[in-house]
Coordinates of C-alpha atoms in Angstrom, one line a residue:
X1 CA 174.3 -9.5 97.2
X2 CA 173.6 -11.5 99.8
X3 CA 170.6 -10.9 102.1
X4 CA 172.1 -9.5 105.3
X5 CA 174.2 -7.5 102.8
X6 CA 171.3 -5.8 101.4
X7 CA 169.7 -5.0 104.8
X8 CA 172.8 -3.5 105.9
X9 CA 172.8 -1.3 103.0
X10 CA 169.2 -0.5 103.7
X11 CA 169.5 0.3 106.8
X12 CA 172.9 2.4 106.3
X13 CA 170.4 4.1 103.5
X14 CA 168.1 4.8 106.2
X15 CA 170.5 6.7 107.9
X16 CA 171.5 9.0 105.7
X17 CA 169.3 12.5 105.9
X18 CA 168.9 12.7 102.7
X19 CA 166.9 9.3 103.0
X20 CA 164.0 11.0 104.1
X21 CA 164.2 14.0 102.3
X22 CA 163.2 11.7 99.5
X23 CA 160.6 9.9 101.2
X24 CA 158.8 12.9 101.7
X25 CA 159.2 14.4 98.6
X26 CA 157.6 11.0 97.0
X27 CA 154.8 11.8 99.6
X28 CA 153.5 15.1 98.5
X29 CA 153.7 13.6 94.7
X30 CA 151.3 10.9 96.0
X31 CA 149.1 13.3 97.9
X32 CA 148.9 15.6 94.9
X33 CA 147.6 12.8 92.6
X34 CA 145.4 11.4 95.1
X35 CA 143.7 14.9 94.5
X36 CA 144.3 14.7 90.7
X37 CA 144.9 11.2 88.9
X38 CA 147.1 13.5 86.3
X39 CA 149.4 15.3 88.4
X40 CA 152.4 13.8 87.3
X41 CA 151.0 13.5 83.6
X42 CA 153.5 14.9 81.3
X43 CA 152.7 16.6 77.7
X44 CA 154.5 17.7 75.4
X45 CA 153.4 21.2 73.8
X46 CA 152.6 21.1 70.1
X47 CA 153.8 25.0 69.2
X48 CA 157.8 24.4 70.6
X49 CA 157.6 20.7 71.3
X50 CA 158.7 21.2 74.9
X51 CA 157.7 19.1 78.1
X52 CA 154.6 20.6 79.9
X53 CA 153.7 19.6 83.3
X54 CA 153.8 20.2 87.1
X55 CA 156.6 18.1 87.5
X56 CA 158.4 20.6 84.9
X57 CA 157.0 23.3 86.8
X58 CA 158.6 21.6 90.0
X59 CA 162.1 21.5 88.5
X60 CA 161.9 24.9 87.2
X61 CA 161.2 26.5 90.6
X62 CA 163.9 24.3 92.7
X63 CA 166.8 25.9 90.2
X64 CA 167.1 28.8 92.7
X65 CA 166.7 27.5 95.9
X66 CA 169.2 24.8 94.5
X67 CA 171.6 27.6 94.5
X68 CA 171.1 29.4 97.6
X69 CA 171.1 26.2 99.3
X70 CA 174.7 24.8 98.0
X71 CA 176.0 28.4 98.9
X72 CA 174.6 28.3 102.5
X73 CA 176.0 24.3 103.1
X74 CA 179.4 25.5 102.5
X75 CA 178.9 28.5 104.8
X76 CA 177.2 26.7 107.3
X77 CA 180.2 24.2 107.1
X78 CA 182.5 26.5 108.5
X79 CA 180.4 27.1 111.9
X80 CA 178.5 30.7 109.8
X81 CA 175.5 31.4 108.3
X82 CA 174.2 33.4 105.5
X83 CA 171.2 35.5 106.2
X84 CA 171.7 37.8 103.3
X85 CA 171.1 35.7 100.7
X86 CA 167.6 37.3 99.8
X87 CA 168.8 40.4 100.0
X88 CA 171.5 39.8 97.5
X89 CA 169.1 38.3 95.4
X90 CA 166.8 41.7 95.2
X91 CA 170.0 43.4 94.5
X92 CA 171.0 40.9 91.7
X93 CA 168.0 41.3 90.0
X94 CA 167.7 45.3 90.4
X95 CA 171.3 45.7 88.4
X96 CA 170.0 43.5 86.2
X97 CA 166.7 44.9 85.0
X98 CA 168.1 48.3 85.4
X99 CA 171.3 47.7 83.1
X100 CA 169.1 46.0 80.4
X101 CA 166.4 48.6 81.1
X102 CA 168.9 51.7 80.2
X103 CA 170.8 49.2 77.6
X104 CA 167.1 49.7 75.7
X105 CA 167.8 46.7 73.2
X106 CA 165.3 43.7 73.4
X107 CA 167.3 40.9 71.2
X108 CA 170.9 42.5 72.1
X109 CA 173.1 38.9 73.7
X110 CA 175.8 41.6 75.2
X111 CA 173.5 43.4 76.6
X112 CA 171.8 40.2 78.5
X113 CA 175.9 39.4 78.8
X114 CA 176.4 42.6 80.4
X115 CA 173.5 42.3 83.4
X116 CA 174.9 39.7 84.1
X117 CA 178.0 39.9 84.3
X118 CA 177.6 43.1 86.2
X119 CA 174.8 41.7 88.6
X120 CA 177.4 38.6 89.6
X121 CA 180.1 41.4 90.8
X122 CA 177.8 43.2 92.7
X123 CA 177.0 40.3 94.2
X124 CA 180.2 39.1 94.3
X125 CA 181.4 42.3 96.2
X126 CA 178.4 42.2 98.8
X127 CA 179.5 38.9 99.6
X128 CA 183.3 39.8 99.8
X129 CA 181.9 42.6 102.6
X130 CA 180.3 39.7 104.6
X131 CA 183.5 37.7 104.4
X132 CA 185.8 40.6 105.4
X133 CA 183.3 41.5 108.5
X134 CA 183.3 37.5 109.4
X135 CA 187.0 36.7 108.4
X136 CA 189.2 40.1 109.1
X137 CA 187.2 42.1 111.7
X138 CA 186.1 38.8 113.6
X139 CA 182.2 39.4 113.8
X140 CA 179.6 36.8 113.8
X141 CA 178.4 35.6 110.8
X142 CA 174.8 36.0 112.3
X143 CA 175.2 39.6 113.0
X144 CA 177.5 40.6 110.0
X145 CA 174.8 38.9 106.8
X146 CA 172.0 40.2 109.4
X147 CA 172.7 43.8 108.6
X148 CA 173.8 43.0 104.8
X149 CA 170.2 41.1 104.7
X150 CA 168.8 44.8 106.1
X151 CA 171.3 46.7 103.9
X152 CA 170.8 44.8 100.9
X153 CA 167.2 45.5 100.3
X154 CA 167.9 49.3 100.5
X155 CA 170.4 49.0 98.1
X156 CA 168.3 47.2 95.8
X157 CA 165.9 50.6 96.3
X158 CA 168.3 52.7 95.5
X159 CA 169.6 51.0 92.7
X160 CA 165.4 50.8 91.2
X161 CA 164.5 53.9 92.8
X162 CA 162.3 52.1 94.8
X163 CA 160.1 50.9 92.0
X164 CA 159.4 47.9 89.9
X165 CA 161.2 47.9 87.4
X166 CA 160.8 45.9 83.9
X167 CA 163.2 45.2 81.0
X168 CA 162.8 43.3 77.9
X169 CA 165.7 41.0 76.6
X170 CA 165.1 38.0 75.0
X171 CA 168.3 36.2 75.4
X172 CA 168.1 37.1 78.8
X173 CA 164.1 35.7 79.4
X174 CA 165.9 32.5 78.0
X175 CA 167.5 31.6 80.7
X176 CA 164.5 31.5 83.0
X177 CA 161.8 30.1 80.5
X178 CA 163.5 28.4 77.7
X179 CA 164.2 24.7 77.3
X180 CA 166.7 22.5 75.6
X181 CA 166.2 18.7 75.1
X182 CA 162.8 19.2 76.2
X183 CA 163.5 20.5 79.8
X184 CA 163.9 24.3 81.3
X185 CA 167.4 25.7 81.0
X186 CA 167.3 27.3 84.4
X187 CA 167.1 23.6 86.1
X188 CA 169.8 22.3 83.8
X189 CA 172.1 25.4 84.3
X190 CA 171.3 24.8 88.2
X191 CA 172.2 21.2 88.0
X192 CA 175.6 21.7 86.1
X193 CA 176.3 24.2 89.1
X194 CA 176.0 22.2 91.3
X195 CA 178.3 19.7 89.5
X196 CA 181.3 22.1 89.4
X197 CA 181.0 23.0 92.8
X198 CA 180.7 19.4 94.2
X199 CA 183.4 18.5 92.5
X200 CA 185.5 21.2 93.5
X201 CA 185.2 20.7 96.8
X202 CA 184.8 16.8 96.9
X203 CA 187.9 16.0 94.6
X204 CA 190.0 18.6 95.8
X205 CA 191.3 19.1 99.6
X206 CA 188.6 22.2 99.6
X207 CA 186.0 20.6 101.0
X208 CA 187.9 18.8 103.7
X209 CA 190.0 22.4 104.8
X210 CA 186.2 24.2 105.0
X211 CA 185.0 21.3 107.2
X212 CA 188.3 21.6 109.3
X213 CA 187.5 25.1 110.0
X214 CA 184.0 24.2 110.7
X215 CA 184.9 21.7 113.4
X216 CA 188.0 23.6 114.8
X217 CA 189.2 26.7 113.7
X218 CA 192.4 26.5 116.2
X219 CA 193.5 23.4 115.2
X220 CA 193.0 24.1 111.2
X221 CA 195.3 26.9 111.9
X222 CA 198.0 25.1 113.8
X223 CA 197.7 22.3 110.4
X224 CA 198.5 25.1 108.2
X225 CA 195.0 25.8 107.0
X226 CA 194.6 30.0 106.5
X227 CA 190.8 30.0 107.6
X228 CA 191.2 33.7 106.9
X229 CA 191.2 33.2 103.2
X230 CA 188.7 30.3 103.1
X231 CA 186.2 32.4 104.9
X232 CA 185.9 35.3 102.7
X233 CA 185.9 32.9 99.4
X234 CA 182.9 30.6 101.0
X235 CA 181.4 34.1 101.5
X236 CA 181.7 35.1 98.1
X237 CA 180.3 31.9 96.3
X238 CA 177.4 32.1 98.4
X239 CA 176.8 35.8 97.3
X240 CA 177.8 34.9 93.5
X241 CA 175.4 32.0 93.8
X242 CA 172.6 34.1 95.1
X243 CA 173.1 36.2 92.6
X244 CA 172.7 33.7 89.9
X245 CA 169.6 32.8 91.7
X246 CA 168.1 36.8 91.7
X247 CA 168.7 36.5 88.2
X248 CA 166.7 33.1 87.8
X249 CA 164.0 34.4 89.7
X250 CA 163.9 37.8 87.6
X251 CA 163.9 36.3 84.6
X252 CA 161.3 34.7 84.7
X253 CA 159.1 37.8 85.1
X254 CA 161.3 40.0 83.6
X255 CA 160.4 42.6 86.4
X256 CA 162.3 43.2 89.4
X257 CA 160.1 43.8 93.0
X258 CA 162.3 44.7 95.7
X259 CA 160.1 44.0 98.3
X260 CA 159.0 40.2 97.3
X261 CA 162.3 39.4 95.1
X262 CA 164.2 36.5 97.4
X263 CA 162.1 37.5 100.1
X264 CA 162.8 35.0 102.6
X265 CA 164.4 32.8 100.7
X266 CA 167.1 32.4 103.5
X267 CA 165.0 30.4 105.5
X268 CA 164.3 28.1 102.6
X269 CA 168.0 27.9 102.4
X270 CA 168.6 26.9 105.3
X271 CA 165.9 24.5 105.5
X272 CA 167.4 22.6 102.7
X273 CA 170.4 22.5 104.1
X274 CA 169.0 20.9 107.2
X275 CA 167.2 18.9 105.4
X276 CA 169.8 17.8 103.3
X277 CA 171.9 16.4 106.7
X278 CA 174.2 19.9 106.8
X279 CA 174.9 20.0 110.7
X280 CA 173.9 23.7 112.2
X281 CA 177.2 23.0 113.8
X282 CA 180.0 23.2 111.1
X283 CA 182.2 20.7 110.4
X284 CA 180.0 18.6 108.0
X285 CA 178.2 19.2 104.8
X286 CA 176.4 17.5 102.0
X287 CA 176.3 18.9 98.8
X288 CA 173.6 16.0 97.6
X289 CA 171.8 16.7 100.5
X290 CA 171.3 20.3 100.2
X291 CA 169.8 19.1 96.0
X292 CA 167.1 17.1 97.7
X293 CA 166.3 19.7 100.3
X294 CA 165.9 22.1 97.7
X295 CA 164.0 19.9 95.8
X296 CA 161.6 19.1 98.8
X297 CA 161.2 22.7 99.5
X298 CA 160.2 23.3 95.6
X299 CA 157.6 20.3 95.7
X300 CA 155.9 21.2 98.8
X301 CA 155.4 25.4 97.5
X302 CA 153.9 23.7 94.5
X303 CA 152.3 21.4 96.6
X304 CA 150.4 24.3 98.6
X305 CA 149.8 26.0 96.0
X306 CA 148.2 23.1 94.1
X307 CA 145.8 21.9 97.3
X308 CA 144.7 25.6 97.8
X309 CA 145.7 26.4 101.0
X310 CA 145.2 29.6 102.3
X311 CA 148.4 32.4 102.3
X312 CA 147.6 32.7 106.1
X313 CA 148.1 28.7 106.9
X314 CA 151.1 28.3 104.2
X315 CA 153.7 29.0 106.9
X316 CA 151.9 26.3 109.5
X317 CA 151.8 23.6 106.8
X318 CA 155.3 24.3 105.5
X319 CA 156.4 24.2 109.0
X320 CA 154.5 20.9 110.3
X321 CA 155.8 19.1 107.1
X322 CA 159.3 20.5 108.1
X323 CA 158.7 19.6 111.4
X324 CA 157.9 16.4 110.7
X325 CA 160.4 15.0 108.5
X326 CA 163.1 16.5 111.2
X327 CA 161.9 14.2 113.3
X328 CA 162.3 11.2 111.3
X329 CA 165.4 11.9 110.4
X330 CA 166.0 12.0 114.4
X331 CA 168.4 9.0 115.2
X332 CA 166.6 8.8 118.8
X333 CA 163.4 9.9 117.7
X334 CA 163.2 6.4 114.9
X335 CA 164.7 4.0 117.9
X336 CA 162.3 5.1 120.3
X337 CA 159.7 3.9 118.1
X338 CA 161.9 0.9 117.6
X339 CA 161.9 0.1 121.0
X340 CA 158.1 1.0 121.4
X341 CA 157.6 -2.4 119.3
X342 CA 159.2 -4.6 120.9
X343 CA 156.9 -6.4 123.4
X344 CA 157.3 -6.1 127.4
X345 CA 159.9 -7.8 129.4
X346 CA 157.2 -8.6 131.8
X347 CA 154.6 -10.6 129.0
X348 CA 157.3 -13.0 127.9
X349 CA 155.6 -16.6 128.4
X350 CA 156.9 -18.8 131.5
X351 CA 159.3 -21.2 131.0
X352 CA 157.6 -25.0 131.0
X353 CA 160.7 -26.4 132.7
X354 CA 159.8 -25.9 136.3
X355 CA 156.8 -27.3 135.6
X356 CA 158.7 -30.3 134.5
X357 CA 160.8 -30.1 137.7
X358 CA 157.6 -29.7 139.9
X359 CA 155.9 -33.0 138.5
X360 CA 159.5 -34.8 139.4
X361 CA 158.9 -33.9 143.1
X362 CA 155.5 -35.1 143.1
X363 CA 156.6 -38.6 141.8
X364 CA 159.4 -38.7 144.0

C-alpha cells in the first residue's frame, strides 16, 4: 500500500463514528491503569479455570446494552424510537423469576426453558402493541413506547406483586455467570446475536427497505415497500431483544427489582446508537457501530465505578465523556480545529522579488 493510499484509508477511518467510539474506549482503559498498573491484568481462577478480570467483567456487563442497542438502531432507522425498552426489560425478568419461582425446581433445564421462552413472548407481544400503535393507528413512536415505558413497569408489578422476587435455577444462572472457552456465556450469546441480526439485514434487502422507510416513507411505498409490516417487525425484535437483555440482567442476580431492573437503560441505548454513527434521523444505521457504543457505555460504568465517583456526579461524568466524544466525532467541530492550525494569511513572509525589482531601479 502505497503511502497516500494509507493516509486515505486513515483518514476515511477517521470518519467513520465508530472511529472514536474506540478511541475513547482505549482512553478510559488507559486512565483506569494509570490509577492501577493491573487493570487490565488477567487471571485465570484455579477452582473452574475461568478468566478473571475487569476486562471480563467489562464484556460481561456490555452483553445487555449490546442488545438493547442493536434493537433501538433498527428502530431508530426507520425515523422511531424505542423508549420502552427498560420497561420491557423489568417485565422480562418478572415472568421469569416468577415462572421459575412457582416452577419450584432448582436444576430443572425446562423449567429455565420455559421462563424463557414465556418471558421472550411477553416481550414479544409488548413490542407487537408498540408496532401496532406506531404502524396501524399512526402515533408517534415517541408518544406510543412513552406510555408502554410507563405501562410496562406496572405490569412488571403486577406480574411480582410489587415485590422482589427471587428464584433459583441453575441452568438458568448459567446463562448470566457461566463461561465456556474461558469467557462469560452471556457476552458470547450477545455477540452471536448480533451476528444473526447483522447478517440478516446486511445480506438480505432488509436492511436497505428499513433504511428506505427511514429516509422516506412515501417514496418506499410508491417502490413497493409495505412499511406497515416492517414497522411492527422492527418493533418486535426490539422488544424480543430487550427481553433477552431483562433476562441477562436477572440472571445474574437471580432476583427480579422492578424499580432498578433496566432502569434507564433506554438512554444508554440510545447513546450507543449515537455513538455508534446511527443518525437520530432515520435512514441510516450501523449495526457495528451500535457494538462499540455499547461497549463504550460498559467501560465507562466500570470506569466510574472503579475511580469512585460519587452516585450524585455519575450522571455529569457520563454526560461530559458523552459530550465530548460527540464532539469529535463532529465533522465541523474536527475542521475547525483544522483550520485553527493553519497559520494566518496575514504572517506569510514577503516575497524577496520586489526587492530584487527595487535594487534594478536604483541601478538604472
Amino acid at each position: 500500500m502505497s503511502t497516500d493510499a494509507r493516509w486515505s484509508w486513515l483518514r476515511e477511518l477517521i470518519r467513520k463514528p465508530f472511529f472514536w467510539g474506540l478511541i475513547a474506549i482505549v482512553a478510559l482503559l488507559a486512565l483506569n491503569v494509570l490509577k492501577d498498573p493491573n487493570y487490565l491484568a488477567l487471571s485465570i481462577n484455579p477452582v473452574n479455570g475461568n478468566l478473571v478480570g475487569n476486562v471480563v467483567d467489562i464484556l460481561r456487563a456490555s452483553a445487555p446494552i449490546l442488545m438493547i442497542a442493536v434493537g433501538m438502531s433498527l428502530v431508530i432507522a426507520t425515523g422511531g424510537i424505542d423508549l420502552s425498552v427498560g420497561s420491557v426489560m423489568a417485565v422480562s425478568g418478572a415472568v421469569a423469576m416468577v415462572f421459575m419461582k412457582e416452577a419450584g425446581e432448582s436444576g430443572s433445564l425446562g423449567a429455565a426453558l420455559g421462563a424463557i421462552g414465556l418471558a421472550l413472548l411477553v416481550s414479544a407481544v409488548l413490542g407487537a402493541v408498540n408496532g401496532v400503535l406506531v404502524a396501524y393507528v399512526g402515533l408517534q413512536p415517541f408518544i406510543s413506547t412513552l406510555i408502554m415505558m410507563l405501562a410496562g413497569r406496572g405490569i412488571a408489578k403486577v406480574i411480582t406483586e410489587g415485590q422482589n422476587t427471587s428464584a433459583t435455577n441453575d441452568p438458568f444462572r448459567w446463562i448470566a455467570n457461566g463461561f465456556v472457552i474461558g469467557l462469560p456465556v452471556v457476552f458470547l450469546l450477545a455477540i452471536l446475536i448480533v451476528l444473526v441480526v447483522g447478517f440478516v439485514v446486511r445480506r438480505s434487502a432488509l436492511g436497505l427497505m428499513i433504511e428506505a422507510i427511514g429516509i422516506n416513507p412515501k417514496a418506499s411505498r410508491m417502490a413497493g415497500i409495505k412499511p406497515n409490516g416492517l414497522l411492527l417487525t422492527v418493533y418486535i425484535l426490539s422488544a424480543v431483544l430487550a427481553g433477552i437483555a431483562g433476562i441477562m440482567s436477572v440472571g445474574t442476580v437471580m432476583t427480579v427489582d422492578v424499580s432498578r431492573t433496566g432502569y434507564q437503560m433506554e438512554l444508554d441505548a440510545i447513546l450507543a446508537v449515537v455513538i455508534g454513527g446511527t443518525s437520530l434521523a432515520g435512514g441510516k444505521f450501523s449495526i457495528g457501530g451500535a457494538v462499540v457504543g455499547g461497549l463504550l457505555i460498559a467501560t465507562l460504568d466500570k470506569t466510574i465505578v472503579f475511580l469512585g465517583i460519587s452516585s450524585s456526579a455519575t450522571p455529569a461524568f457520563k454526560a461530559i465523556v458523552i459530550v465530548v466524544l460527540c464532539l469529535l466525532q463532529s465533522e465541523r467541530v474536527r475542521s475547525w480545529f483544522v483550520q485553527r492550525r493553519r497559520p494566518p494569511q496575514g504572517r506569510m513572509t514577503p516575497s524577496p522579488a520586489p526587492v530584487k525589482q527595487e535594487n534594478q531601479e536604483v541601478t538604472a
